[in-house]
XYZ file of C-alpha atoms in Angstrom:
500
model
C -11.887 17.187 15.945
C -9.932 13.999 16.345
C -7.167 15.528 18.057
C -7.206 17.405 21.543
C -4.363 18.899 23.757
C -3.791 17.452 27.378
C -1.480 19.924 28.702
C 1.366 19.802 25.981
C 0.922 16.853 24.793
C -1.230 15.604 22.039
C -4.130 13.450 21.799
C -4.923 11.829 19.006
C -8.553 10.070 18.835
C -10.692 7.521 17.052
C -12.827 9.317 14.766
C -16.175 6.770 14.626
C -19.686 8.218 13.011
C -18.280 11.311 12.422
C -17.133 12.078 16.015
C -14.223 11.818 18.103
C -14.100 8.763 20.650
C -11.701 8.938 23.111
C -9.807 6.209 25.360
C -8.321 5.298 28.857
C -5.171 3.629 27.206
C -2.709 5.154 24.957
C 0.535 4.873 23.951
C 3.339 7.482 22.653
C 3.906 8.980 18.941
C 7.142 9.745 18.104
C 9.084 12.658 15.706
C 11.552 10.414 14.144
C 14.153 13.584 13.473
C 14.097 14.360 16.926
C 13.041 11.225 18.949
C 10.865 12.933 20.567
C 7.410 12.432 21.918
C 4.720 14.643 20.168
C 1.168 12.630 21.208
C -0.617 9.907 22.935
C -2.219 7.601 20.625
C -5.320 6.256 22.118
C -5.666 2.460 21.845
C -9.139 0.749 20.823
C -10.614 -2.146 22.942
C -12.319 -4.496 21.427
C -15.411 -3.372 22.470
C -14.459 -0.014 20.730
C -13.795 -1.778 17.828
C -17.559 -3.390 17.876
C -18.837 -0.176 18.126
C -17.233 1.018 14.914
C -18.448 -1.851 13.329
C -21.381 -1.319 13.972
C -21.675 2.264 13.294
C -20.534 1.360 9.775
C -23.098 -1.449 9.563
C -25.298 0.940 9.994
C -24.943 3.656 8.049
C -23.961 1.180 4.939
C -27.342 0.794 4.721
C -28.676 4.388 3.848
C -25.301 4.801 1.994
C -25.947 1.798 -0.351
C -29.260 3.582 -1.613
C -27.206 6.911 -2.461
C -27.196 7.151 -5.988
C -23.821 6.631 -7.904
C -24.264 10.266 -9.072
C -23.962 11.566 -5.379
C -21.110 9.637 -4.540
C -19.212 10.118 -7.465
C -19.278 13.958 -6.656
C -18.219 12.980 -3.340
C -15.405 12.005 -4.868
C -14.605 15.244 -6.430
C -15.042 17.266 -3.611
C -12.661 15.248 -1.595
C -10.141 15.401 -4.683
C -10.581 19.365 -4.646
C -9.842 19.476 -0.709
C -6.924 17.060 -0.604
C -5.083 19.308 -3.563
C -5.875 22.373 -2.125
C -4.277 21.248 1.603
C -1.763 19.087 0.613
C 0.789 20.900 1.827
C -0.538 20.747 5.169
C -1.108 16.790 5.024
C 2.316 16.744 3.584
C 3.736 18.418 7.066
C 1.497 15.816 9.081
C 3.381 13.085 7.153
C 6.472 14.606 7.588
C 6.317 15.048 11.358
C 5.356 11.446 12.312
C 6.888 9.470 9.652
C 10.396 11.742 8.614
C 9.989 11.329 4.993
C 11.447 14.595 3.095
C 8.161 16.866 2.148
C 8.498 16.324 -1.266
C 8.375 12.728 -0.901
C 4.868 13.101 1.515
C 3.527 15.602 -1.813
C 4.510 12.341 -4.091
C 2.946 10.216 -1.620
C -0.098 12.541 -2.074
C -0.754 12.790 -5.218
C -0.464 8.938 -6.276
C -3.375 8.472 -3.503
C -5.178 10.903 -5.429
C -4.879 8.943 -8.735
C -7.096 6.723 -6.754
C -9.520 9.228 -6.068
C -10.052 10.490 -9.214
C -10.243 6.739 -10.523
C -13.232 6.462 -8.034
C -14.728 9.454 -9.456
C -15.603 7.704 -12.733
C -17.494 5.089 -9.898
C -20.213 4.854 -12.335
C -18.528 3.554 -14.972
C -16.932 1.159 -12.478
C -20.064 -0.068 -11.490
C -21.145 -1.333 -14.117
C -22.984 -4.551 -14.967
C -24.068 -6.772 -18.000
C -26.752 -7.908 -19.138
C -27.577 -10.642 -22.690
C -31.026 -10.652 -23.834
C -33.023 -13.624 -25.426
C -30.281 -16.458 -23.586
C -33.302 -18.466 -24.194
C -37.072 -17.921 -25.346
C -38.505 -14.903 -23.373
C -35.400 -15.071 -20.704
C -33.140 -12.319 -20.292
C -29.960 -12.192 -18.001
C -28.155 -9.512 -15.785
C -25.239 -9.643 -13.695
C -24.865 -6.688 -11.306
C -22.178 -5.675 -8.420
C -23.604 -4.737 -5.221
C -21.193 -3.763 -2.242
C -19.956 -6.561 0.542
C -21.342 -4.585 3.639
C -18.277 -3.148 5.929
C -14.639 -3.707 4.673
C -11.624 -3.091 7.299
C -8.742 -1.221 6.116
C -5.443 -1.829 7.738
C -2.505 0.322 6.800
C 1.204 0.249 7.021
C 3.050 3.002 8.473
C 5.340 3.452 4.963
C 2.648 5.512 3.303
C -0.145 7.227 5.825
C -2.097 8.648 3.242
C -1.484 6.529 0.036
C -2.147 2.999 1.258
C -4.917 4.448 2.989
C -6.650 6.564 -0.053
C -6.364 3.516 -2.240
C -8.480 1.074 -0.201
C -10.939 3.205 1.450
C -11.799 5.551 -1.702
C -12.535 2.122 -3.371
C -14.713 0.600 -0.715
C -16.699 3.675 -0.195
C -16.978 4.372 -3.891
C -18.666 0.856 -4.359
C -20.894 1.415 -1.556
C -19.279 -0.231 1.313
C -18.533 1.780 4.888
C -15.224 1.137 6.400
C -13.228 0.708 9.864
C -9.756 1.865 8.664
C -7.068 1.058 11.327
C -3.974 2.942 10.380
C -0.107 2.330 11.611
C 0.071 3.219 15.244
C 3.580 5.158 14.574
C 1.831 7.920 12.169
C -1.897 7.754 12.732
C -2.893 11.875 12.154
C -2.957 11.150 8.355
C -5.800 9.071 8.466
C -7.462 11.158 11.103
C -7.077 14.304 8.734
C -8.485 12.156 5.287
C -11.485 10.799 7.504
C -12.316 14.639 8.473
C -11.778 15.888 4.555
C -14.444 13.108 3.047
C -16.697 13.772 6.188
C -16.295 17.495 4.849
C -16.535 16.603 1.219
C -20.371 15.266 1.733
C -19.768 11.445 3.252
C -22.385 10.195 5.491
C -20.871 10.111 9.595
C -20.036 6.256 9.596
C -18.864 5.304 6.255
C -15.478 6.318 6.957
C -14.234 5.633 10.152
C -10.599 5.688 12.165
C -10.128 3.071 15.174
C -6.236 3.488 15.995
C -4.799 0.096 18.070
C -2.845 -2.635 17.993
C -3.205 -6.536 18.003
C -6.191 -6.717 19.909
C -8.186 -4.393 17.655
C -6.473 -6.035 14.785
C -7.714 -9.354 15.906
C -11.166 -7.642 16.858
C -11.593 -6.660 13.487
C -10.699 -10.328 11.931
C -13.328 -11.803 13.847
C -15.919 -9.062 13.745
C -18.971 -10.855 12.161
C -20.219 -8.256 10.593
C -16.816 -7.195 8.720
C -17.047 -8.899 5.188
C -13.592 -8.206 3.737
C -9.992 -6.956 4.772
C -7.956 -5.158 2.965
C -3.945 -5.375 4.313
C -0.423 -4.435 3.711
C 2.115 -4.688 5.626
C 5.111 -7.711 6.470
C 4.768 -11.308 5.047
C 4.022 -12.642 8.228
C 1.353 -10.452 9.164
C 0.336 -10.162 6.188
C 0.108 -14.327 6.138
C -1.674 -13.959 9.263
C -4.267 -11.621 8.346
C -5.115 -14.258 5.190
C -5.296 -16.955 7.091
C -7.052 -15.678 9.928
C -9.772 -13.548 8.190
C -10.418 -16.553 5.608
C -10.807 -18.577 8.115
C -13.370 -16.389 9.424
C -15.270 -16.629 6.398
C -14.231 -13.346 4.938
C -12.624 -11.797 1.234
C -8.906 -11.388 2.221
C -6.287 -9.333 0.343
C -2.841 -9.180 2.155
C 0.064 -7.943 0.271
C 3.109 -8.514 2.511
C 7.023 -8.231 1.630
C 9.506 -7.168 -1.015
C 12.626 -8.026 -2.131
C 12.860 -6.164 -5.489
C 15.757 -6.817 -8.249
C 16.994 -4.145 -10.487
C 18.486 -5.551 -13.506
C 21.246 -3.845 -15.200
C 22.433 -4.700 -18.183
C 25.817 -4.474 -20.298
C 24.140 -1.661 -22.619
C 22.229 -0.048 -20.025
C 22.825 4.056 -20.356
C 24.570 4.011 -17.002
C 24.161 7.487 -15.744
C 20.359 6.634 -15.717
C 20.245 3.572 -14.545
C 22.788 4.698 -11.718
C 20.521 7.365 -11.125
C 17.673 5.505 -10.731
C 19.190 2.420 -8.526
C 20.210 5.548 -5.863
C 16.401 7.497 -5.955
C 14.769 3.785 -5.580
C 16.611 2.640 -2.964
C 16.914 5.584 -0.638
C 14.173 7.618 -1.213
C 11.997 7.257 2.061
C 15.108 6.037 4.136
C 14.724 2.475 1.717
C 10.950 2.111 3.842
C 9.223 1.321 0.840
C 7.812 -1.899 -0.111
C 8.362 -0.957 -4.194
C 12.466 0.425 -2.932
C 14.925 -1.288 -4.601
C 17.073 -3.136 -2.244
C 19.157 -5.324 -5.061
C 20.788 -4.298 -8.106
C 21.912 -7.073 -10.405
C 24.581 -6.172 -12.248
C 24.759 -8.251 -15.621
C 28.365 -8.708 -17.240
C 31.286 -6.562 -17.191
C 29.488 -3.015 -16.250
C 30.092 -3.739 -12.275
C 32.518 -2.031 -11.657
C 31.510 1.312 -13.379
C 28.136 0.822 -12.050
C 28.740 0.597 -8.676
C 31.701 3.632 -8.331
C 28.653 5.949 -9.895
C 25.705 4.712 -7.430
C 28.225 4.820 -4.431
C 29.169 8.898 -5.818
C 25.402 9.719 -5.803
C 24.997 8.236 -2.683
C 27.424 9.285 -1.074
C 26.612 12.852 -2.139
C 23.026 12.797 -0.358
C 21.632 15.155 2.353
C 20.111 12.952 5.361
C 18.353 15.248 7.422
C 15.164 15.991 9.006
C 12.224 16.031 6.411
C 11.437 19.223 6.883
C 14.373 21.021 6.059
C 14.205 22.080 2.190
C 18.154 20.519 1.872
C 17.327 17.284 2.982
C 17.396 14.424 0.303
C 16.455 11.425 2.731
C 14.685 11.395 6.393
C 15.017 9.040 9.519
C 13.854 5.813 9.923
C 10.372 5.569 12.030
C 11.869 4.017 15.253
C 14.377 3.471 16.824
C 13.957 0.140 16.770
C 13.623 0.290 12.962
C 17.264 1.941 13.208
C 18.846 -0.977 15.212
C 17.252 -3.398 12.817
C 19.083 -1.714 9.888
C 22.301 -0.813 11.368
C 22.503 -5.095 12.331
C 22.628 -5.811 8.848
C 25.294 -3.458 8.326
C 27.470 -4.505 11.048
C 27.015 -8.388 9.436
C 27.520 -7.625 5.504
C 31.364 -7.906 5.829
C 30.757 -11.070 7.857
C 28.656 -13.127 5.214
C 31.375 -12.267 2.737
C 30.092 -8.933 1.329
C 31.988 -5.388 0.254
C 30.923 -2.641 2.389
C 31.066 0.141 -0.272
C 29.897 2.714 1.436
C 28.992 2.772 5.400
C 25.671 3.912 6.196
C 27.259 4.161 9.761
C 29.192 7.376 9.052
C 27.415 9.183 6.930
C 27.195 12.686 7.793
C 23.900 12.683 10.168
C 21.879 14.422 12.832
C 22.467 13.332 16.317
C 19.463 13.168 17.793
C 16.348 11.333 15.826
C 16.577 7.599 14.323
C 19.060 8.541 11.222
C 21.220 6.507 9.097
C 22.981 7.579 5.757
C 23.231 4.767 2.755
C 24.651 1.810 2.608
C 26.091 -0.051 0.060
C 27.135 -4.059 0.092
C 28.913 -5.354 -3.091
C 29.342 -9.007 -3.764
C 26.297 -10.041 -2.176
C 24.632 -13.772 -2.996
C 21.540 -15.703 -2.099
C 22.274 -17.067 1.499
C 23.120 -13.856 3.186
C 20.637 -12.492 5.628
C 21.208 -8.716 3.554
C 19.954 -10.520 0.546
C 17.608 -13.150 2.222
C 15.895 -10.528 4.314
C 13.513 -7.537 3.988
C 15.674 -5.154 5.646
C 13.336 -1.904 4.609
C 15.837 0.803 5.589
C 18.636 2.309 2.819
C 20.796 -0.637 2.309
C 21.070 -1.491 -1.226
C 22.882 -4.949 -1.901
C 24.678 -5.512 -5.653
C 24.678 -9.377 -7.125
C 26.969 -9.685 -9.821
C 25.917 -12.088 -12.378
C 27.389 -13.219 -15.746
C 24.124 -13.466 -18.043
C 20.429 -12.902 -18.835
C 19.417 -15.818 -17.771
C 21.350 -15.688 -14.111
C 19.551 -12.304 -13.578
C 16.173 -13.952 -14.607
C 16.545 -17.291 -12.550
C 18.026 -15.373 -9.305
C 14.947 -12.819 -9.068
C 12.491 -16.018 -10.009
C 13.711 -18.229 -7.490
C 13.174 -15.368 -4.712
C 10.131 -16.079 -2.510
C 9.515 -12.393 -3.093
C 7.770 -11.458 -6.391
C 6.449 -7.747 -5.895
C 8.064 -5.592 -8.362
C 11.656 -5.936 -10.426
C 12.651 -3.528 -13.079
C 15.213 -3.772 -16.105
C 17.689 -1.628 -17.459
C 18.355 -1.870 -21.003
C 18.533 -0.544 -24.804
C 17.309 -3.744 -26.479
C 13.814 -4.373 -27.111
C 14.417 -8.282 -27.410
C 15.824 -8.459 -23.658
C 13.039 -6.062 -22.512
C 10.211 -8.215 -24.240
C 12.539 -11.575 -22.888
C 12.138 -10.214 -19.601
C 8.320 -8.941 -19.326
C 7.833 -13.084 -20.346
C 10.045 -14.876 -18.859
C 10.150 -12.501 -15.074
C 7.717 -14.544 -12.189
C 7.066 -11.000 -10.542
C 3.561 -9.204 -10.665
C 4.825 -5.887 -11.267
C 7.811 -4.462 -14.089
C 9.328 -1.773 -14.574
C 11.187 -1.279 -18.065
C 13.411 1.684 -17.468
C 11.733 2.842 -14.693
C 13.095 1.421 -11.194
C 9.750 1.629 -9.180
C 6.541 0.570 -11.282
C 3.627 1.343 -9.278
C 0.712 1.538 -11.663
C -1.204 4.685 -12.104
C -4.197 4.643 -10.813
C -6.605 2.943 -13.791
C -4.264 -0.247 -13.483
C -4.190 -2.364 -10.216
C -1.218 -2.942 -7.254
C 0.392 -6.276 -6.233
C 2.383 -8.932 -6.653
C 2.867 -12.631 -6.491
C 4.435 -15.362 -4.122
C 4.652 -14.512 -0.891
C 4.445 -10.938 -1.189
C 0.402 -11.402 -1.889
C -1.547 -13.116 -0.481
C -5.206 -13.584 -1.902
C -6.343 -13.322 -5.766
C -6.859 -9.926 -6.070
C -4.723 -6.801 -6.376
C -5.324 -3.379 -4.825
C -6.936 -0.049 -6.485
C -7.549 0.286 -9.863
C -9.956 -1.932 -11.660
C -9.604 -5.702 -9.127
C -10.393 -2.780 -6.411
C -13.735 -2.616 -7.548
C -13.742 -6.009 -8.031
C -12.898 -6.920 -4.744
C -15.189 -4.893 -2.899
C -18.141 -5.740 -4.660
C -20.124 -9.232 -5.201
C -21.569 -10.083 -8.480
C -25.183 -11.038 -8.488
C -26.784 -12.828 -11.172
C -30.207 -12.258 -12.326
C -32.503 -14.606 -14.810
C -35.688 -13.245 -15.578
C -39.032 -14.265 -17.672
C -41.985 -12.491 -18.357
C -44.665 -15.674 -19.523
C -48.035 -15.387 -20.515
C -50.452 -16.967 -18.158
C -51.373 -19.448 -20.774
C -47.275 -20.731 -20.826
C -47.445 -22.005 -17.212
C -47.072 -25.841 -16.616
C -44.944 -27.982 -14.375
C -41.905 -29.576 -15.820
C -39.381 -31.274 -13.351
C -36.672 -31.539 -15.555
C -33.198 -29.201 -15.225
C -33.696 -26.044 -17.391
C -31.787 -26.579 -20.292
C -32.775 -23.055 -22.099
């Protein structure tokens, strides 16, 4: 087990080659409902962090021969396990992170889609291969796995983030050090256990749980080929440029500010409805939330007295109670954060709506009901700034083309979504929008999980996106083969350049 009980208190452990690995420094987990303590989190050193590294280095090697056949019914098993205890991960989630439990089941089952992409790993695998590119010569290109990949997660989503890297890596033959979010770490713990159940080899999956240092030790590990990252822009920046630097395959998706376009002939109890679910579900601690609506033409008004009714109307409380529409925020540091950019909206010239502030909420934990700012423009630090917490700012614009140039000239380009009943805008928008993911009708477009995850400017950084398809792609290399078969009789030198 990765977890053992010191007195009352909880101790959560690396889990490295299968086993637990324990620690003389830790530092507290927190129940964001109650603000509570509920475990001691036990840091890695950086020589911890070699030793998973090198655990995975070398049981990569035994796992690279495993036939794709095996690990593709690894795959399955693990699928089988996670659905058949997902409420129990769910409750996990809950606890440390305060989402509502049906929001942790969501979270769930799109980190499955992953998993059952991964199960079709030999399909994924695939090479190619031209015969006769010149007389007698035949060509192959074939992917073969980088070695060991780290994994670092964001706290936002436990399990998700998590199940599409690793699932990837391992599918494609890779092992992997996968350093979770130090605020809700048992998630990764319990998926490390359930694929070491399912059939994976001790030391293809394992947990180190830390902070900078083992961050930093896993940058500079030599023997860790490619990172995998989300998180902030600026450590998400960091991790690129440090890692690269290093001489390793980076992906680092970082920040979000995503735009919600309404237009004039939107339906607008839908897109209402939607603009309130995207930007509040998870407490707004989302990097796909909604956190501006752009309100196109003479529908303001309407629109925002229905979003503020709906929000208005929703049940902040613990997670775990059944009533509850929207959790806590993870810290209380995380709650300060948000609750600054309340007390400043009015300031920069904005219309608190609706308060966040006095919303009906629990006293104890890190809770803070919806807020809405109306009259919001570039140049305020609620529409400048990531604020990742249920604040949902409304722009006003007159046109089309103000919608499309205000999203476009934000240094954020993860997803955007429009609302509309005309194909021409909807087809207008898909070309003309600078942001790598869109949603038509549909607030939050995270692909399912054949397509791939991420988005452009500063909120990736690296070519490739996550999951899906450029998941495979990342984690493998593509080796190319020439081959010919002469007769003995064909030999003879020739110094010239092969020309075929």
């Amino acid at each position: 087990m990765t977890t053992m009980s010191a007195g009352k208190t909880t101790v959560i452990e690396h889990f490295i080659g299968g086993k637990a690995r324990g620690g003389d420094r830790t530092t507290p987990v927190y129940n964001p409902a109650t603000g509570q303590q509920i475990a001691e989190l036990v840091q890695a050193p950086s020589s911890r962090v070699d030793e998973a590294v090198r655990d995975a280095v070398r049981a990569q090697r035994e796992w690279r021969r495993v036939g794709l056949v095996k690990r593709s019914k690894i795959m399955f098993r693990a699928r089988e396990i996670i659905d058949a205890r997902k409420d129990e991960l769910a409750r996990i989630i809950t606890r440390e992170h305060g989402k509502v439990h049906s929001d942790a089941l969501g979270e769930i089952a799109r980190g499955m889609e992953n998993v059952e992409f991964c199960a079709g790993l030999l399909h994924h695998m695939k090479g190619e291969f031209a015969e006769q590119v010149a007389d007698g010569v035949d060509v192959k290109q074939i992917r073969q796995p980088v070695g060991v990949v780290a994994c670092i997660t964001p706290f936002n989503f436990p399990a998700m983030v998590p199940l599409w890297m690793f699932t990837t890596a391992i599918a494609a033959g890779n092992a992997v050090v996968l350093k979770p979010s130090e605020r809700d770490p048992s998630a990764a713990n319990w998926l490390a256990e359930v694929f070491l159940e399912a059939g994976l080899p001790e030391g293809i999956l394992n947990v180190v749980h830390g902070d900078k240092e083992a961050v930093d030790a896993l940058l500079s590990h030599p023997q860790v080929k490619a990172v995998s990252f989300v998180g902030s822009t600026p450590v998400a920046h960091h991790i690129y440029t440090t890692a690269a630097n290093e001489g390793k395959r980076v992906q680092a998706l970082g920040g979000a500010k995503n735009h919600m376009v309404v237009m004039p002939d939107a339906d607008l109890e839908s897109a209402a409805a939607a603009a309130v679910s995207a930007a509040f579900g998870s407490a707004g601690e989302r990097c796909m939330a909604i956190s501006v609506a752009v309100v196109v033409g003479d529908i303001g008004d309407q629109f925002v007295d229905r979003v503020t009714e709906l929000a208005r109307a929703l049940v902040v409380r613990p997670g775990d109670q059944p009533e509850a529409d929207m959790g806590p925020l993870i810290t209380r540091d995380a709650l300060e954060r948000v609750t600054s950019y309340v007390d400043s909206a009015a300031q920069e010239g904005g219309t608190l709506v609706l308060d966040g502030r006095t919303h009906d909420v629990p006293t104890e934990g890190f809770f803070i009901g919806p807020s809405i700012v109306d009259h919001v423009r570039p140049g305020m630090k609620v529409y400048d700034d990531e604020i990742f917490g249920p604040v949902l700012a409304i722009v006003r614009v007159d046109t089309y083309e103000d919608a499309v140039n205000l999203i476009n000239e934000n240094r954020f380009a993860n997803g955007t979504s429009v609302f509309t009943r005309d194909g021409k805008t909807v087809r207008s928008f898909e070309y003309d929008i600078e942001v790598g993911m869109v949603g038509v009708n549909i607030p939050i477009p995270v692909p399912v999980g054949s397509f791939s995850f991420g988005g452009w400017k500063d909120s990736l950084f690296g070519d490739t996106h996550m999951y899906g398809p450029e998941g495979f792609n990342f984690y493998t290399r593509r080796k190319v083969v020439s081959s010919r078969w002469p007769e003995a009789s064909e030999s003879q030198v020739d110094l010239g350049f092969p020309s075929h």
